[in-house]
Short mmCIF file of C-alpha atoms in Angstrom, two decimals:
data_model
loop_
_atom_site.label_atom_id
_atom_site.label_comp_id
_atom_site.label_asym_id
_atom_site.label_seq_id
_atom_site.Cartn_x
_atom_site.Cartn_y
_atom_site.Cartn_z
CA UNK A 1 -9.07 19.21 234.81
CA UNK A 2 -5.34 19.89 235.00
CA UNK A 3 -3.51 20.14 231.67
CA UNK A 4 -0.19 18.39 231.37
CA UNK A 5 2.89 20.27 230.26
CA UNK A 6 2.83 18.31 227.00
CA UNK A 7 -0.80 19.24 226.38
CA UNK A 8 0.02 22.90 226.88
CA UNK A 9 2.92 22.68 224.49
CA UNK A 10 0.69 21.12 221.84
CA UNK A 11 -2.16 23.58 222.33
CA UNK A 12 -2.83 25.83 219.36
CA UNK A 13 -1.29 29.26 219.71
CA UNK A 14 -4.69 30.86 219.15
CA UNK A 15 -6.09 29.07 222.21
CA UNK A 16 -3.17 30.24 224.33
CA UNK A 17 -3.58 33.78 223.02
CA UNK A 18 -7.26 33.73 223.96
CA UNK A 19 -6.34 32.97 227.57
CA UNK A 20 -3.61 35.61 227.77
CA UNK A 21 -4.60 39.14 228.82
CA UNK A 22 -4.89 41.44 225.81
CA UNK A 23 -2.57 43.97 227.37
CA UNK A 24 0.27 41.46 227.54
CA UNK A 25 -0.53 40.01 224.12
CA UNK A 26 -0.47 43.38 222.33
CA UNK A 27 1.81 45.57 224.43
CA UNK A 28 4.76 45.26 222.08
CA UNK A 29 2.70 45.72 218.89
CA UNK A 30 0.81 48.67 220.36
CA UNK A 31 4.12 50.27 221.24
CA UNK A 32 5.27 49.96 217.63
CA UNK A 33 2.03 51.44 216.34
CA UNK A 34 2.16 54.35 218.77
CA UNK A 35 5.79 55.10 217.94
CA UNK A 36 4.94 55.18 214.24
CA UNK A 37 1.93 57.42 214.84
CA UNK A 38 3.89 59.91 216.92
CA UNK A 39 6.51 60.17 214.19
CA UNK A 40 3.97 60.42 211.38
CA UNK A 41 3.85 63.45 209.09
CA UNK A 42 1.85 62.03 206.19
CA UNK A 43 -1.53 62.22 207.93
CA UNK A 44 -1.35 65.95 208.57
CA UNK A 45 -0.14 66.52 205.01
CA UNK A 46 -3.18 64.66 203.66
CA UNK A 47 -5.50 66.64 205.93
CA UNK A 48 -3.91 69.88 204.76
CA UNK A 49 -4.40 68.92 201.13
CA UNK A 50 -8.06 68.07 201.69
CA UNK A 51 -8.77 71.33 203.50
CA UNK A 52 -6.53 73.74 201.60
CA UNK A 53 -6.79 72.40 198.04
CA UNK A 54 -10.35 71.04 198.01
CA UNK A 55 -11.97 72.95 200.86
CA UNK A 56 -15.56 72.84 202.09
CA UNK A 57 -17.58 69.87 200.83
CA UNK A 58 -21.33 70.27 201.17
CA UNK A 59 -23.46 67.43 199.82
CA UNK A 60 -24.23 67.96 196.15
CA UNK A 61 -21.21 70.19 195.54
CA UNK A 62 -18.51 69.66 192.98
CA UNK A 63 -15.95 69.97 195.79
CA UNK A 64 -17.42 66.92 197.52
CA UNK A 65 -17.22 64.93 194.29
CA UNK A 66 -13.59 66.01 193.94
CA UNK A 67 -12.86 64.98 197.53
CA UNK A 68 -14.41 61.54 196.97
CA UNK A 69 -12.26 60.85 193.91
CA UNK A 70 -9.13 62.14 195.64
CA UNK A 71 -9.83 60.06 198.76
CA UNK A 72 -10.29 56.86 196.76
CA UNK A 73 -7.01 57.46 194.95
CA UNK A 74 -5.29 58.20 198.26
CA UNK A 75 -6.54 54.95 199.79
CA UNK A 76 -4.99 53.08 196.87
CA UNK A 77 -1.70 54.95 197.27
CA UNK A 78 -1.70 53.97 200.94
CA UNK A 79 -1.97 50.30 200.02
CA UNK A 80 -5.56 49.63 200.99
CA UNK A 81 -7.34 46.95 198.96
CA UNK A 82 -10.86 46.64 197.56
CA UNK A 83 -11.13 50.42 197.27
CA UNK A 84 -14.60 51.40 196.11
CA UNK A 85 -16.95 54.39 195.92
CA UNK A 86 -20.49 52.97 196.34
CA UNK A 87 -23.06 55.41 194.97
CA UNK A 88 -25.31 57.38 197.32
CA UNK A 89 -28.08 59.86 196.49
CA UNK A 90 -27.85 62.96 198.70
CA UNK A 91 -29.90 66.10 199.32
CA UNK A 92 -28.61 69.21 197.58
CA UNK A 93 -29.15 72.53 199.33
CA UNK A 94 -27.73 75.74 197.88
CA UNK A 95 -27.07 78.79 200.05
CA UNK A 96 -26.98 81.50 197.41
CA UNK A 97 -26.53 85.15 198.32
CA UNK A 98 -27.64 86.17 201.79
CA UNK A 99 -27.50 89.22 204.03
CA UNK A 100 -29.17 90.74 207.04
CA UNK A 101 -29.24 94.30 208.30
CA UNK A 102 -30.55 95.98 211.40
CA UNK A 103 -32.54 99.00 210.19
CA UNK A 104 -34.10 100.52 213.33
CA UNK A 105 -33.45 102.03 215.79
CA UNK A 106 -29.90 102.04 214.34
CA UNK A 107 -28.39 100.73 211.11
CA UNK A 108 -25.98 97.85 211.52
CA UNK A 109 -24.90 95.06 209.18
CA UNK A 110 -25.55 91.69 210.85
CA UNK A 111 -23.06 88.85 210.44
CA UNK A 112 -25.17 85.84 209.52
CA UNK A 113 -25.27 82.35 208.00
CA UNK A 114 -28.42 80.73 206.70
CA UNK A 115 -29.22 77.44 208.40
CA UNK A 116 -28.81 74.34 206.27
CA UNK A 117 -32.04 73.34 204.54
CA UNK A 118 -33.66 76.74 205.05
CA UNK A 119 -36.00 78.17 202.47
CA UNK A 120 -35.20 81.56 201.03
CA UNK A 121 -36.97 84.86 201.42
CA UNK A 122 -39.12 86.45 198.73
CA UNK A 123 -37.04 88.28 196.08
CA UNK A 124 -37.51 91.56 197.92
CA UNK A 125 -36.46 90.01 201.23
CA UNK A 126 -38.32 90.27 204.52
CA UNK A 127 -38.42 93.43 206.60
CA UNK A 128 -40.09 93.00 209.98
CA UNK A 129 -39.90 93.76 213.66
CA UNK A 130 -37.78 91.38 215.70
CA UNK A 131 -39.08 89.72 218.84
CA UNK A 132 -36.25 88.28 220.98
CA UNK A 133 -36.95 85.31 223.27
CA UNK A 134 -34.64 83.38 225.58
CA UNK A 135 -36.28 79.95 225.25
CA UNK A 136 -39.28 78.07 223.88
CA UNK A 137 -41.32 78.79 227.00
CA UNK A 138 -40.92 82.54 226.47
CA UNK A 139 -42.04 82.13 222.86
CA UNK A 140 -45.17 80.25 223.94
CA UNK A 141 -45.93 82.90 226.56
CA UNK A 142 -45.85 85.65 223.92
CA UNK A 143 -48.45 83.83 221.85
CA UNK A 144 -49.65 84.43 218.31
CA UNK A 145 -50.79 88.00 218.94
CA UNK A 146 -47.23 89.18 219.65
CA UNK A 147 -45.40 86.87 217.21
CA UNK A 148 -47.44 86.86 213.99
CA UNK A 149 -45.83 88.87 211.20
CA UNK A 150 -42.56 89.28 213.11
CA UNK A 151 -39.06 87.78 213.05
CA UNK A 152 -38.36 85.68 216.11
CA UNK A 153 -34.83 85.82 217.50
CA UNK A 154 -33.87 82.94 219.78
CA UNK A 155 -31.26 84.66 221.95
CA UNK A 156 -30.44 81.45 223.79
CA UNK A 157 -27.35 81.25 226.00
CA UNK A 158 -25.00 78.41 225.05
CA UNK A 159 -25.27 75.62 227.63
CA UNK A 160 -23.47 72.90 225.72
CA UNK A 161 -24.21 71.69 222.22
CA UNK A 162 -26.63 68.95 223.20
CA UNK A 163 -28.78 71.28 225.29
CA UNK A 164 -28.81 74.20 222.86
CA UNK A 165 -28.93 72.64 219.40
CA UNK A 166 -32.66 71.97 219.67
CA UNK A 167 -33.31 75.65 219.00
CA UNK A 168 -31.50 75.33 215.68
CA UNK A 169 -33.34 72.13 214.81
CA UNK A 170 -36.92 73.08 215.61
CA UNK A 171 -36.89 76.81 216.33
CA UNK A 172 -38.11 77.84 212.87
CA UNK A 173 -41.12 75.55 212.97
CA UNK A 174 -41.99 76.55 216.54
CA UNK A 175 -41.89 80.21 215.55
CA UNK A 176 -43.83 79.65 212.31
CA UNK A 177 -46.58 77.88 214.27
CA UNK A 178 -47.31 81.23 215.90
CA UNK A 179 -47.19 83.19 212.65
CA UNK A 180 -43.56 84.35 212.55
CA UNK A 181 -42.24 85.25 209.09
CA UNK A 182 -38.59 84.35 209.77
CA UNK A 183 -36.32 83.05 212.52
CA UNK A 184 -32.94 84.28 213.68
CA UNK A 185 -30.81 82.22 216.05
CA UNK A 186 -27.94 83.18 218.28
CA UNK A 187 -25.28 80.82 216.93
CA UNK A 188 -24.94 77.49 218.69
CA UNK A 189 -21.29 77.82 219.66
CA UNK A 190 -19.06 78.39 222.65
CA UNK A 191 -17.14 81.45 221.43
CA UNK A 192 -18.18 84.88 220.15
CA UNK A 193 -15.68 86.90 218.04
CA UNK A 194 -18.29 87.63 215.33
CA UNK A 195 -18.11 84.03 214.07
CA UNK A 196 -21.53 82.64 213.05
CA UNK A 197 -22.22 78.90 213.04
CA UNK A 198 -24.53 77.18 210.57
CA UNK A 199 -26.04 73.68 210.80
CA UNK A 200 -29.11 71.76 209.72
CA UNK A 201 -32.63 72.64 210.72
CA UNK A 202 -35.60 70.27 210.67
CA UNK A 203 -38.88 71.68 209.43
CA UNK A 204 -41.94 69.98 210.85
CA UNK A 205 -44.42 68.44 208.43
CA UNK A 206 -47.32 70.56 209.65
CA UNK A 207 -45.97 74.11 210.12
CA UNK A 208 -45.14 76.71 207.46
CA UNK A 209 -41.52 76.77 206.32
CA UNK A 210 -39.94 80.14 207.06
CA UNK A 211 -36.40 81.42 206.39
CA UNK A 212 -33.95 80.76 209.22
CA UNK A 213 -30.45 82.07 209.84
CA UNK A 214 -27.83 82.14 212.57
CA UNK A 215 -26.34 85.41 213.75
CA UNK A 216 -23.40 86.03 216.05
CA UNK A 217 -23.55 86.35 219.82
CA UNK A 218 -22.55 89.99 219.50
CA UNK A 219 -25.40 90.79 217.12
CA UNK A 220 -27.96 88.76 219.07
CA UNK A 221 -27.16 90.54 222.31
CA UNK A 222 -27.17 93.91 220.55
CA UNK A 223 -30.70 93.27 219.32
CA UNK A 224 -31.68 92.13 222.82
CA UNK A 225 -30.37 95.33 224.41
CA UNK A 226 -32.14 97.50 221.87
CA UNK A 227 -35.41 95.64 222.39
CA UNK A 228 -35.03 95.90 226.16
CA UNK A 229 -34.77 99.69 225.78
CA UNK A 230 -38.38 99.73 224.66
CA UNK A 231 -37.90 100.74 221.02
CA UNK A 232 -39.09 98.52 218.16
CA UNK A 233 -36.21 96.72 216.43
CA UNK A 234 -36.52 96.19 212.66
CA UNK A 235 -34.36 93.85 210.56
CA UNK A 236 -34.18 93.22 206.82
CA UNK A 237 -33.33 89.63 205.86
CA UNK A 238 -32.49 88.43 202.37
CA UNK A 239 -31.72 84.80 201.51
CA UNK A 240 -31.58 82.97 198.19
CA UNK A 241 -31.40 79.54 199.87
CA UNK A 242 -33.20 76.71 198.07
CA UNK A 243 -33.27 72.97 197.58
CA UNK A 244 -32.20 71.39 194.29
CA UNK A 245 -32.93 67.85 193.06
CA UNK A 246 -31.06 65.06 194.82
CA UNK A 247 -27.46 64.75 193.69
CA UNK A 248 -25.14 61.85 192.98
CA UNK A 249 -22.52 61.21 195.65
CA UNK A 250 -20.70 58.24 197.16
CA UNK A 251 -19.13 56.71 200.22
CA UNK A 252 -15.43 55.86 200.00
CA UNK A 253 -14.08 52.59 201.37
CA UNK A 254 -10.90 50.55 201.42
CA UNK A 255 -9.63 47.57 203.40
CA UNK A 256 -6.81 45.64 204.95
CA UNK A 257 -8.24 42.13 204.40
CA UNK A 258 -8.15 39.79 207.36
CA UNK A 259 -5.64 36.97 207.32
CA UNK A 260 -7.86 34.36 209.03
CA UNK A 261 -11.42 35.70 209.19
CA UNK A 262 -11.73 38.14 206.29
CA UNK A 263 -15.53 37.93 206.41
CA UNK A 264 -15.52 39.53 209.88
CA UNK A 265 -15.13 43.31 209.76
CA UNK A 266 -14.06 46.15 212.00
CA UNK A 267 -15.18 49.34 210.26
CA UNK A 268 -13.66 52.71 211.11
CA UNK A 269 -14.06 56.22 209.74
CA UNK A 270 -15.91 59.53 209.74
CA UNK A 271 -17.77 61.73 207.26
CA UNK A 272 -16.25 63.24 204.16
CA UNK A 273 -18.85 65.99 203.65
CA UNK A 274 -18.78 69.29 205.50
CA UNK A 275 -20.73 72.52 205.63
CA UNK A 276 -20.15 75.06 202.91
CA UNK A 277 -18.17 77.42 205.14
CA UNK A 278 -14.70 76.93 206.55
CA UNK A 279 -12.81 73.92 205.25
CA UNK A 280 -14.30 71.13 207.37
CA UNK A 281 -10.99 70.53 209.14
CA UNK A 282 -12.21 69.57 212.61
CA UNK A 283 -15.62 68.45 211.31
CA UNK A 284 -14.75 65.98 209.94
CA UNK A 285 -11.63 66.11 207.82
CA UNK A 286 -9.62 65.24 210.91
CA UNK A 287 -11.74 62.13 211.53
CA UNK A 288 -11.43 60.63 208.06
CA UNK A 289 -7.75 61.46 207.65
CA UNK A 290 -6.89 60.08 211.11
CA UNK A 291 -8.73 56.85 210.28
CA UNK A 292 -6.97 56.53 206.93
CA UNK A 293 -3.57 57.24 208.42
CA UNK A 294 -4.21 54.73 211.21
CA UNK A 295 -4.80 52.04 208.61
CA UNK A 296 -1.81 53.24 206.55
CA UNK A 297 0.46 52.89 209.59
CA UNK A 298 -0.82 49.37 210.28
CA UNK A 299 -0.10 48.53 206.65
CA UNK A 300 3.37 50.11 206.72
CA UNK A 301 4.30 48.08 209.79
CA UNK A 302 3.46 44.88 207.96
CA UNK A 303 0.60 44.04 210.31
CA UNK A 304 -2.37 42.08 208.99
CA UNK A 305 -5.11 41.47 211.55
CA UNK A 306 -7.17 38.30 211.75
CA UNK A 307 -10.27 40.18 210.64
CA UNK A 308 -10.75 42.73 207.89
CA UNK A 309 -10.14 46.33 208.87
CA UNK A 310 -12.31 48.55 206.69
CA UNK A 311 -11.95 52.33 206.46
CA UNK A 312 -15.09 54.18 205.33
CA UNK A 313 -15.64 57.85 204.59
CA UNK A 314 -19.40 58.31 204.84
CA UNK A 315 -21.08 61.01 202.79
CA UNK A 316 -23.88 63.43 203.78
CA UNK A 317 -23.62 63.26 207.56
CA UNK A 318 -24.22 66.98 207.95
CA UNK A 319 -27.64 67.27 206.36
CA UNK A 320 -29.14 63.87 205.77
CA UNK A 321 -27.12 60.83 206.97
CA UNK A 322 -27.64 59.23 203.57
CA UNK A 323 -24.16 57.70 203.57
CA UNK A 324 -24.63 55.83 206.83
CA UNK A 325 -27.99 54.47 205.75
CA UNK A 326 -26.65 53.45 202.33
CA UNK A 327 -23.74 51.60 203.92
CA UNK A 328 -26.10 49.67 206.18
CA UNK A 329 -28.28 48.76 203.20
CA UNK A 330 -25.21 47.72 201.20
CA UNK A 331 -23.95 45.22 203.80
CA UNK A 332 -27.40 43.69 204.20
CA UNK A 333 -27.43 40.48 206.22
CA UNK A 334 -23.66 40.63 206.51
CA UNK A 335 -24.12 43.22 209.25
CA UNK A 336 -23.85 40.24 211.59
CA UNK A 337 -20.20 39.96 210.56
CA UNK A 338 -19.41 43.49 211.71
CA UNK A 339 -17.43 43.02 214.90
CA UNK A 340 -17.27 46.71 215.78
CA UNK A 341 -17.80 50.15 214.25
CA UNK A 342 -15.58 53.10 215.21
CA UNK A 343 -16.32 56.71 214.37
CA UNK A 344 -14.24 59.84 214.93
CA UNK A 345 -16.41 62.94 214.56
CA UNK A 346 -15.55 65.18 217.49
CA UNK A 347 -12.51 66.99 216.18
CA UNK A 348 -8.84 66.32 216.72
CA UNK A 349 -8.03 67.94 220.02
CA UNK A 350 -6.11 65.84 222.56
CA UNK A 351 -7.77 62.38 222.71
CA UNK A 352 -9.15 61.23 226.05
CA UNK A 353 -10.56 57.82 225.21
CA UNK A 354 -13.52 55.98 223.72
CA UNK A 355 -17.22 55.96 224.37
CA UNK A 356 -18.75 52.53 223.88
CA UNK A 357 -22.35 51.72 223.01
CA UNK A 358 -22.12 48.32 224.66
CA UNK A 359 -22.07 47.37 228.31
CA UNK A 360 -21.16 44.38 230.41
CA UNK A 361 -18.57 42.13 228.75
CA UNK A 362 -18.23 44.43 225.73
CA UNK A 363 -17.45 47.44 227.87
CA UNK A 364 -14.96 45.51 229.96
CA UNK A 365 -13.22 44.18 226.86
CA UNK A 366 -12.78 47.68 225.46
CA UNK A 367 -11.47 48.83 228.83
CA UNK A 368 -8.87 46.07 228.67
CA UNK A 369 -7.76 47.17 225.20
CA UNK A 370 -7.67 50.80 226.29
CA UNK A 371 -4.89 50.09 228.76
CA UNK A 372 -2.69 50.02 225.67
CA UNK A 373 -3.57 53.68 225.07
CA UNK A 374 -2.11 54.92 228.36
CA UNK A 375 1.06 56.28 226.62
CA UNK A 376 -1.26 58.50 224.58
CA UNK A 377 -3.28 59.68 227.57
CA UNK A 378 -6.35 58.19 225.89
CA UNK A 379 -7.21 55.23 228.10
CA UNK A 380 -10.56 56.46 229.47
CA UNK A 381 -13.59 54.36 228.53
CA UNK A 382 -17.16 55.44 229.18
CA UNK A 383 -20.58 54.06 228.41
CA UNK A 384 -22.37 55.69 225.52
CA UNK A 385 -20.52 56.11 222.26
CA UNK A 386 -20.57 55.63 218.54
CA UNK A 387 -21.57 58.27 216.05
CA UNK A 388 -24.25 59.36 213.62
CA UNK A 389 -22.84 57.53 210.60
CA UNK A 390 -22.55 54.19 212.39
CA UNK A 391 -25.89 54.49 214.18
CA UNK A 392 -27.68 52.28 211.58
CA UNK A 393 -25.16 49.53 212.35
CA UNK A 394 -25.49 50.05 216.09
CA UNK A 395 -29.27 49.69 215.88
CA UNK A 396 -28.68 46.19 214.57
CA UNK A 397 -26.43 45.22 217.44
CA UNK A 398 -22.95 46.16 216.19
CA UNK A 399 -20.93 47.57 219.10
CA UNK A 400 -20.16 51.23 218.39
CA UNK A 401 -17.15 53.17 219.59
CA UNK A 402 -16.60 56.91 219.38
CA UNK A 403 -13.20 58.51 219.96
CA UNK A 404 -13.68 61.53 222.21
CA UNK A 405 -11.24 64.33 222.91
CA UNK A 406 -10.76 67.08 225.47
CA UNK A 407 -13.15 69.14 223.34
CA UNK A 408 -12.04 72.47 224.77
CA UNK A 409 -12.42 74.47 221.56
CA UNK A 410 -14.30 72.21 219.13
CA UNK A 411 -17.56 74.15 219.35
CA UNK A 412 -15.70 77.44 218.92
CA UNK A 413 -15.07 76.40 215.30
CA UNK A 414 -17.81 73.86 214.58
CA UNK A 415 -19.94 74.62 211.46
CA UNK A 416 -18.29 78.00 211.03
CA UNK A 417 -15.89 79.79 208.67
CA UNK A 418 -13.20 79.22 211.32
CA UNK A 419 -13.12 75.43 210.82
CA UNK A 420 -9.80 75.49 209.00
CA UNK A 421 -6.70 73.30 209.20
CA UNK A 422 -4.74 75.79 211.30
CA UNK A 423 -7.04 74.80 214.18
CA UNK A 424 -5.57 71.26 214.15
CA UNK A 425 -2.54 70.83 216.38
CA UNK A 426 -0.27 68.34 214.55
CA UNK A 427 0.79 66.58 217.75
CA UNK A 428 -2.79 66.17 218.96
CA UNK A 429 -3.66 64.84 215.52
CA UNK A 430 -0.92 62.22 215.80
CA UNK A 431 -2.26 61.14 219.19
CA UNK A 432 -5.67 60.58 217.62
CA UNK A 433 -4.13 58.56 214.81
CA UNK A 434 -2.36 56.39 217.36
CA UNK A 435 -5.53 55.82 219.41
CA UNK A 436 -7.53 54.79 216.35
CA UNK A 437 -4.75 52.56 215.05
CA UNK A 438 -4.27 50.62 218.29
CA UNK A 439 -7.98 50.23 219.04
CA UNK A 440 -8.95 49.18 215.52
CA UNK A 441 -6.03 46.77 215.14
CA UNK A 442 -6.62 44.96 218.42
CA UNK A 443 -10.38 44.70 217.82
CA UNK A 444 -9.64 43.22 214.41
CA UNK A 445 -6.88 40.89 215.58
CA UNK A 446 -7.81 39.60 219.06
CA UNK A 447 -8.77 35.91 219.16
CA UNK A 448 -12.37 36.47 220.27
CA UNK A 449 -14.78 39.06 218.91
CA UNK A 450 -16.83 41.60 220.80
CA UNK A 451 -20.28 40.32 221.64
CA UNK A 452 -23.16 41.82 219.65
CA UNK A 453 -25.42 44.04 221.74
#
């Protein structure tokens, strides 16, 4: 049926907008958002305050509680509405004093970090011979006769985080199954420079729990060379690590309420907790501060999307994911009103684009929006995205998006004492702010919503 000129003139603007390509509809607005992001200085200042004045924020720590209160106050200062800190119970692991030393055939202080969730050693520590292995298959080949009573060192070459992190997760239990008394791990990271990386381990329900710690590449390869020379290698390990009762914590959330469909929500954020070393700048101070500043810029420009744009700082991503689960439980049946969930948890190097959990029409729609990110160099869209905190939402069909970056150095600093704010390039950070701001605003404002997956 052909529409007359009069009919077109009388058609609601929302209908016309729905038929107009998103790129044309939002090109001018996206340009304003990007210009504001590239000129922004407030976001980096907030990130610096979080990292330099509050610092590392492990679940259960007083620093995390301080960060939560500061973040809620900052959301209010930035003009977000309905600011709240919904309570979440989180695991509380304490590192305590720890040290490791190579005793034989030479004496050498090892640079180490206990793995998150590890048990401690006896009060006198553990002194035992070290058996280095390069993978799980080599451990199995050794068998109980050559492993029992010893410390297993997984001297595993870094082949990317996803391929290597399994040794951190399950290495202690695999070694304990064969009678090992402790586990050492060559740090899961892409750079040496005597910088150890911590991270959570997962004890199995059926194997003994043994102390587990990461050591540096330099120390791991030293032990390997000494063992290869044929002499027994002995290490003393001391760790006070222990679990405490669950602690009180909270998520932090604030909103720009939607002007037409406030019940429909685009949620965006990252995790406010960090490991207890470094300052959690890349992981994930940059994610939460970029999300907050993206919303602040939208607010400053006087933009109010059709749907509600909600910023959430989830708690306890690093060693429990309690915040993500609590948020999903809090929204209950209203999860069906979540149009999209966006997470930034890959650091703040130069943004490349978004990974999308959806496919088909959802993927194509995000690709259309991403054309607006070409001035930022962040227009790439790929299948597979989201993040750990939004995974409970994604399991119930909410399309998930994850901002991904060039990632050249992220795993050099990840979970280490080097994760400090000086590693954040201010211009790259602004590019990330711009990408989040444009993507979240258009998803919240476009006439139609993304289809649930």
